[in-house]
GROMACS .gro file of C-alpha atoms in nm:
model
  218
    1UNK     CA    1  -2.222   3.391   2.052
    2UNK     CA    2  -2.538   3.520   1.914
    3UNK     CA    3  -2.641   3.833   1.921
    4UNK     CA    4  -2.905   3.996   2.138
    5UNK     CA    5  -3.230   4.169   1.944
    6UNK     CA    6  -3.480   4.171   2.210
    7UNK     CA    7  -3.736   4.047   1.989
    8UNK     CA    8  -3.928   3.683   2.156
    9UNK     CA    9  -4.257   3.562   2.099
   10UNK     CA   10  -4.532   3.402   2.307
   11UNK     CA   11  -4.414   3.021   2.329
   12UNK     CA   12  -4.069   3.060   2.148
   13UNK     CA   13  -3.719   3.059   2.298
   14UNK     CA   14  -3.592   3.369   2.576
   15UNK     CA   15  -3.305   3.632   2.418
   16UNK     CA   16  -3.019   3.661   2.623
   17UNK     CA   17  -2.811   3.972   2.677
   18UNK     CA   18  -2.435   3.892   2.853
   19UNK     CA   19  -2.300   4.225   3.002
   20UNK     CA   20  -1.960   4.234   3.227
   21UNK     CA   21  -2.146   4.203   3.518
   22UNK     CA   22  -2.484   4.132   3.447
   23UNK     CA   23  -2.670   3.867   3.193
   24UNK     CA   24  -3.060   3.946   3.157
   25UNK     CA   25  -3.256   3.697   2.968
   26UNK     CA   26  -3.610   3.853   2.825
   27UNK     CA   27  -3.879   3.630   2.736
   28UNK     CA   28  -4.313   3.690   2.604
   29UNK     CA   29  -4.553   3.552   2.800
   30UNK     CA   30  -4.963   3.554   2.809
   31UNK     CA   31  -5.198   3.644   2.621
   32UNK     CA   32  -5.113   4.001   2.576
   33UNK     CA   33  -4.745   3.921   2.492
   34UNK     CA   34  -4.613   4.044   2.829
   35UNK     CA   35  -4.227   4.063   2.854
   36UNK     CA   36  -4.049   3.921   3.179
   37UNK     CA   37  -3.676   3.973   3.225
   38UNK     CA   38  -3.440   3.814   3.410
   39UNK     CA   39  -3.125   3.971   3.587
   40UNK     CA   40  -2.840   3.749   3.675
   41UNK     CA   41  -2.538   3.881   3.859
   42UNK     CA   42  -2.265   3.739   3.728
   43UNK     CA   43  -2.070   3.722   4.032
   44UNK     CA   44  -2.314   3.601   4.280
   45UNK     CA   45  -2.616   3.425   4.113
   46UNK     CA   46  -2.833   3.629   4.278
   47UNK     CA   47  -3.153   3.688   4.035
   48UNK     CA   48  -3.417   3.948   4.014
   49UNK     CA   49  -3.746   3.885   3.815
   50UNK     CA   50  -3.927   4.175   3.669
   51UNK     CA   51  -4.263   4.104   3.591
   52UNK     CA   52  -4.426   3.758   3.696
   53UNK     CA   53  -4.647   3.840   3.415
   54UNK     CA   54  -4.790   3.463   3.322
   55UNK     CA   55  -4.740   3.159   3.255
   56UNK     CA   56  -4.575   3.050   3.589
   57UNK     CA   57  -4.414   2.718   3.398
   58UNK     CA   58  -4.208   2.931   3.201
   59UNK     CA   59  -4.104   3.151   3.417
   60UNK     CA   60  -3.974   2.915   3.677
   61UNK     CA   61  -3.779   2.698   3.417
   62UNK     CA   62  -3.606   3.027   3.337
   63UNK     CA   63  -3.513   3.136   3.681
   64UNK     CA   64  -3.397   2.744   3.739
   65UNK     CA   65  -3.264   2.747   4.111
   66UNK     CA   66  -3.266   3.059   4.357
   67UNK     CA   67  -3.489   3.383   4.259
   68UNK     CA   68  -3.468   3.659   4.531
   69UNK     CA   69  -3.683   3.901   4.466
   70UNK     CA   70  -4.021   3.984   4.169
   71UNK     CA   71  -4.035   4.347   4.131
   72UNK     CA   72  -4.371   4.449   3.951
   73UNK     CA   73  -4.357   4.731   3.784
   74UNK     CA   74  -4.741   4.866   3.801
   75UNK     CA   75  -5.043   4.720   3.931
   76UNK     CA   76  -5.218   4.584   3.631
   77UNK     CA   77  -5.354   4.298   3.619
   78UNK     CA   78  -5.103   4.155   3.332
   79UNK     CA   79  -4.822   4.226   3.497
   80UNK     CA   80  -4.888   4.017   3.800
   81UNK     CA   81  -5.066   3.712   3.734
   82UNK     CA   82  -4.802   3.452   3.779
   83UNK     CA   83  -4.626   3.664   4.109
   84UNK     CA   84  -4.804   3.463   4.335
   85UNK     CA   85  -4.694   3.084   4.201
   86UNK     CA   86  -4.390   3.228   4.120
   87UNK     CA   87  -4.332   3.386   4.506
   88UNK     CA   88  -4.452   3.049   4.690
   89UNK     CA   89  -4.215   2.827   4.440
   90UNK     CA   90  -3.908   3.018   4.511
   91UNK     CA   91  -3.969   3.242   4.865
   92UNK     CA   92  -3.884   3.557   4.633
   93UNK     CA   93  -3.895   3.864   4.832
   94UNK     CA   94  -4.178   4.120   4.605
   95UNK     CA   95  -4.075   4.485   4.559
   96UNK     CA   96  -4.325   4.751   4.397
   97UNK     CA   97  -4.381   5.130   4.354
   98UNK     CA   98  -4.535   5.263   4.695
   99UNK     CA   99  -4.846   5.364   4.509
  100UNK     CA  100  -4.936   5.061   4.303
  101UNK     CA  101  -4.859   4.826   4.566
  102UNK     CA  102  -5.200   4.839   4.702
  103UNK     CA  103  -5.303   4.698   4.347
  104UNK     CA  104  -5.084   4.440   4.358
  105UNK     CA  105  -5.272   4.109   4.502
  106UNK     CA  106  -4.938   3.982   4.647
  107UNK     CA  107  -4.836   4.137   4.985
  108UNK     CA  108  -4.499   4.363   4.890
  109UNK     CA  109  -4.243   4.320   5.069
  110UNK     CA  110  -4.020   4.668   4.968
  111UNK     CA  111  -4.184   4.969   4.860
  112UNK     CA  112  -3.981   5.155   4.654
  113UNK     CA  113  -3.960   5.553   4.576
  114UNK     CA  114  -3.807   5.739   4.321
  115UNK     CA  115  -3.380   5.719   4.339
  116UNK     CA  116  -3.425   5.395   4.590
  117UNK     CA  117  -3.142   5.131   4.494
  118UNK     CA  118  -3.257   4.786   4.429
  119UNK     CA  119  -2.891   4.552   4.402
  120UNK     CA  120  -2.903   4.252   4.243
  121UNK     CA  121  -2.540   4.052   4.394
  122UNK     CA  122  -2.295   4.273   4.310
  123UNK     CA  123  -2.512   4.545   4.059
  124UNK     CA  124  -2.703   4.831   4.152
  125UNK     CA  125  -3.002   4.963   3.982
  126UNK     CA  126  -3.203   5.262   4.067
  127UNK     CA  127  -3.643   5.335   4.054
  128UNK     CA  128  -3.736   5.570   3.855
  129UNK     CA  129  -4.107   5.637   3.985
  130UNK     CA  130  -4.310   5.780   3.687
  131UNK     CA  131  -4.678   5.847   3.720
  132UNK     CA  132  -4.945   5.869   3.485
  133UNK     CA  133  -5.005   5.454   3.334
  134UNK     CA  134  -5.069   5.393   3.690
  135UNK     CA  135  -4.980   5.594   4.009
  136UNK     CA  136  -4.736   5.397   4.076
  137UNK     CA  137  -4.504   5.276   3.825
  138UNK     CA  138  -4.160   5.192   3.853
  139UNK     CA  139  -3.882   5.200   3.581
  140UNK     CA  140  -3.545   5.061   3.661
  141UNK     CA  141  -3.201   5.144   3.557
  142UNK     CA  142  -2.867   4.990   3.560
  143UNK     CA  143  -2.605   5.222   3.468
  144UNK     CA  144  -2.346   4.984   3.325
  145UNK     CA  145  -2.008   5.083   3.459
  146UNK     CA  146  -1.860   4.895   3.141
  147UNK     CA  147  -2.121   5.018   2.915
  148UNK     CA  148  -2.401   5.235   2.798
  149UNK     CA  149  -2.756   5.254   3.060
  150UNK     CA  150  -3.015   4.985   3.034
  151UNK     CA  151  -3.365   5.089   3.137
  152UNK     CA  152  -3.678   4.864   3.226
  153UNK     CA  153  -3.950   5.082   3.189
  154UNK     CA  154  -4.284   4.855   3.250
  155UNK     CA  155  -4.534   5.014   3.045
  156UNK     CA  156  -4.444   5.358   3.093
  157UNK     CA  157  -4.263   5.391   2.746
  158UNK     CA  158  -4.233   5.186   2.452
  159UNK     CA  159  -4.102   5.186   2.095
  160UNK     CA  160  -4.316   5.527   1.903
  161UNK     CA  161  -4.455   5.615   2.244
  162UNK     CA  162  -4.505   5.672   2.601
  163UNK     CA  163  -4.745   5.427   2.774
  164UNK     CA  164  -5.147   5.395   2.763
  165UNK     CA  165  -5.284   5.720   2.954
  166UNK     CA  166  -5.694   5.617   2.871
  167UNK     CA  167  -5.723   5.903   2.713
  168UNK     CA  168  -5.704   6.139   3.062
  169UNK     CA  169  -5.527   6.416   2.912
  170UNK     CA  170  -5.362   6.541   3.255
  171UNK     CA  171  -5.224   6.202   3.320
  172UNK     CA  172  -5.068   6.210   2.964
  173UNK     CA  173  -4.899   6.515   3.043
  174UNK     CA  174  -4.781   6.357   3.370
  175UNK     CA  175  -4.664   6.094   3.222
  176UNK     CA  176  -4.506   6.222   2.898
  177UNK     CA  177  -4.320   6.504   3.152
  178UNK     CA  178  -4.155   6.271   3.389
  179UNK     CA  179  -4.070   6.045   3.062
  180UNK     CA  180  -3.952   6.334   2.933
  181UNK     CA  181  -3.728   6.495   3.229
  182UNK     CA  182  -3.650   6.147   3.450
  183UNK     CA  183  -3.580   5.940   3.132
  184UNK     CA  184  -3.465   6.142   2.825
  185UNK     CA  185  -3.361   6.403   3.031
  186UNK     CA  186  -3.124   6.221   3.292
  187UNK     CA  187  -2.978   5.913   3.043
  188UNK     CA  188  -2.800   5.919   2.684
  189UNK     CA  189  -2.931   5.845   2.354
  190UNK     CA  190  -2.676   5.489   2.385
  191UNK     CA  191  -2.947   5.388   2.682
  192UNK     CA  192  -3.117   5.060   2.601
  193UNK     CA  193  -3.486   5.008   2.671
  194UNK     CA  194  -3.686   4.722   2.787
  195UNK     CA  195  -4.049   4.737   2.746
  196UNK     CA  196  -4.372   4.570   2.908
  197UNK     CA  197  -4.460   4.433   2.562
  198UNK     CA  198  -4.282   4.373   2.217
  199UNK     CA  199  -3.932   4.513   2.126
  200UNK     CA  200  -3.685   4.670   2.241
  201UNK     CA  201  -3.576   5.042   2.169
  202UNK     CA  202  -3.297   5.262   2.219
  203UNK     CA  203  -3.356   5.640   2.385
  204UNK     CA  204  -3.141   5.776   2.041
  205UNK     CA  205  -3.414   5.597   1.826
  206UNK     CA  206  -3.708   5.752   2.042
  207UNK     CA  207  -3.558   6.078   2.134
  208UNK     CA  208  -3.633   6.234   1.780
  209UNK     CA  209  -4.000   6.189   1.814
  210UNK     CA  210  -4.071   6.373   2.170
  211UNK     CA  211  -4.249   6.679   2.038
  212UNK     CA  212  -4.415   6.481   1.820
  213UNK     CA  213  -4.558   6.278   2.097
  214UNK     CA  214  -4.641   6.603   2.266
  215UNK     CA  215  -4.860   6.768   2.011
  216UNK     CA  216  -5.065   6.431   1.933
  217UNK     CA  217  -5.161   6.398   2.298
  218UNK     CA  218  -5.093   5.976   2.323
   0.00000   0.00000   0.00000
């Protein structure tokens, strides 16, 4: 079995992660390299889609038969531009954050608030609502029973950084502060995280740099 590195491209072939309980398949899509990830209980079947990003082809020849529910993790416009071929090719039911919904072109089916459980078959994962990208993002955990945390965190934090705040310096510290207290402050360094774009990090690898992110302001 290969190993998983989290690392796809734009037109290449998805990565694959196989937990106990749980596979999730990450691929790129678009032309600003959006990740989409796939959760699989392995029990059930049942799917969850984060991100209908683009590319509607792809994404629908990775989710193969039976998708119940998108969940879009902020209301930019890259994040949902294939939800709505996606939604009326497989009757998915939508979830997004309460306040980013309205951004979202797709009627939601399920707001969701901070600490709301979104299960997935058999697994449980929990919103983590952080503001500050947008008013209404949405991070998602799954707190491995068998394992360490894996996060989804939209564009809310990446690899060197916490997400684009347009240079607004009180949604920076809004966003850097619940980051910094809902994330870092709730899950271990062993937690795995899935960004909107590009690789993959770990919260040990990022945890190092906080005040660092703090003083420069981005």
């Amino acid at each position: 079995m290969t190993t998983y590195h989290g690392s796809v491209k734009v037109g290449g072939a998805p990565d694959v992660r196989e937990l106990a309980e749980l596979i999730i398949t990450k691929v790129a899509v678009g032309p600003f390299d959006n990740d989409c990830y796939l959760l699989r209980c392995r029990t059930t079947g049942e799917q969850l889609l984060i991100d209908a990003a683009n590319d509607a082809h792809t994404l629908l020849s990775m989710v193969g038969d039976g998708l119940g529910q998108v969940l879009t993790t902020h209301r930019h416009q890259d994040h949902w531009q294939a939800l709505d071929e996606v939604v009326a090719a497989t009757g998915a039911r939508t979830l997004a954050g309460r306040y980013d919904a309205e951004g979202v072109p797709v009627p939601t089916d399920r707001l969701l608030d901070d600490g709301d459980t979104v299960e997935v078959g058999h697994v449980r994962l929990t919103a983590i609502h952080l503001v500050g990208h947008t008013p209404g993002s949405i991070a998602l955990v799954y707190d491995d029973p068998k394992g360490h945390p894996h996060l989804f965190t939209g564009d809310c934090l990446f690899p060197g950084g916490i997400g684009n705040t347009f240079g607004d310096p009180d949604a920076f510290r809004t966003l850097f502060a619940g980051v910094e207290q809902k994330v870092f402050g709730r899950l271990p360094d062993e937690t795995w995280v899935y960004p909107g774009h590009g690789n993959d990090t770990t919260l040990g690898d990022e945890r190092p740099h906080l005040a660092e992110w703090r003083e420069r302001g981005w």
